[in-house]
Amino acid sequence: MTVDQARKAVLTRMGRGQTLTGSQGSGETPELGVVSGYLFKLMRGSLGCTQVDLAERLSVDDNTIQGWESGRRPLSALRAADLTRLCQRLTVMGVPAVATSLLPSAVEADAFLTTAVRAGAAPLPLWDNPLASSVHRRSFVGLVTWPFTGIIPGPVRHLPLPKARGPVADRPQLSKAMQQSFFDQMLTSAEMAGNTTTLLRRQATYMLAFDEREESAQWLTREHRRTAARSIDERDLPSGILSRTASLAIARQGDLEPVRHFIQGTLASDNQTLASLTYWAYWLGEIPDTFADDGEMVELGARSWSGRRLIEHLITHLHDPRNAEMNIHSLLCLVMARKELLESDSELRQRTLAAIEQADAGELGRHARQELANLRFATQLAGRN
C-alpha cells in the first residue's frame, strides 16, 4: 500500500466516523484525570497518609481525595488559582517540590489525552490539536505516554505508592478502547498534516512509536521510506528533525536500519547535525524558551545551550539497545562541537570515559563501533589540552 492509498483509507474511515480498529471516537468521553490523579497518589504516598488523613489535613471530604486519585473528579476541574494553592499546601506539608511543580503539567497531559480520545479518528481543527501548538519536551511527553509505557517520570520515580488493602496499578489507567482512540487520533493527525504542517506530523509520528498495533508499525515504516526516499536539503532543518523522529520511532520497535541510514545520510550535513543536537538540548529542557515550530526552535535556540545537560543524559544512555547508536553518534558530535565541556571538567571527562568503556560494542553496527572508538580517542585527547 502506498502512502497516498493509506491516506485515502484513513480519510474513508474518518468519513464513516470510525477508528482504524472499528471503534467510535466519542465526544461523550468525560474529562480525563488519570495522569494528574496518579501523580497525586504518589504525592500522598510520599507523605505516608491515608486518603482520610490527607482529606483532614487539606480540609476536604475524603471522597474528593478518592475522586482526584481515580480521575473521577479530575484535578483539571479546579480553578488555576486553587490548583496553585493546592500545590503550595502540599509542598509545605512535605511533598517534594519537584512533584508539586509537575502537577500542572500532569493536568495539561490529561487535557491532551482527553482531546485525542474524544476525537478518535475524526479530524481535529489545527487550532484544537495539542500537537500543533508548540514543540513538546521530554518532561511533558513522558507524562502523556505514562499510561502506555508504565515509565514513571524521572522527578517522581523515587516516590512510594501509598499502602493499600488491595493491588495498586503500576501506572495511570486508560481503558483499551481509550488507548485505541488515542492512537487513532495520532494516525489521523499525522495523515492530515501531510507535508505542510511538519510539527504536527512529526509529533504525531513520535507518539505512534508507543502504539503496539500492526497498522501503526506499518505506517511508521512507510513514513520512514517517504522521508528517506528524498534527499533532504541541509538547509531544510525541520525535515531533518522529522526524519530523525521517524527513524527513532521505528528503532523503538526494534528495527535499527532506519537510524543507521539517518546517521550516515542526513547527519552527514553539519547543519543537520547542529539542528539535531539543538533539538535534543531543547527536548531535555536545556533551552528554556518554548517555540511554536521546529524551524524556529533550531534557528533561535542554536546558541542558547551549553550541552552540559545533554552530555549528562547521553553518557547514561549508551547501553540502550534501541538508541545506543544514535546516542554514540550524538555524543561524538557534541564532544567535537563543545570541546570545552570535557577540557574544563576532569570529573565529567572521567565519567564519560567510563561510560564509553562500559558500552557494549558487540551489539553495535560497524559504523557505530568506529564512532565509539573515535569518541574514546576524542575524550582522551580532551584531557591533554
mmCIF file of C-alpha atoms in Angstrom, residues 39 49 61 215 230 235 244 251 311 336 359 381:
data_model
loop_
_atom_site.group_PDB
_atom_site.id
_atom_site.type_symbol
_atom_site.label_atom_id
_atom_site.label_comp_id
_atom_site.label_asym_id
_atom_site.label_seq_id
_atom_site.Cartn_x
_atom_site.Cartn_y
_atom_site.Cartn_z
ATOM 1 C CA LEU A 39 0.734 11.693 40.375
ATOM 2 C CA CYS A 49 -1.009 9.445 54.558
ATOM 3 C CA ASP A 61 -14.042 15.448 52.008
ATOM 4 C CA GLU A 215 -1.186 -0.761 11.432
ATOM 5 C CA ARG A 230 14.047 12.118 -0.925
ATOM 6 C CA ARG A 235 19.023 23.967 4.971
ATOM 7 C CA ARG A 244 15.092 11.795 12.860
ATOM 8 C CA ALA A 251 14.059 1.849 16.406
ATOM 9 C CA ILE A 311 26.131 15.205 27.761
ATOM 10 C CA MET A 336 33.563 17.875 18.937
ATOM 11 C CA ALA A 359 29.315 0.449 26.244
ATOM 12 C CA LEU A 381 42.538 13.918 23.805
#
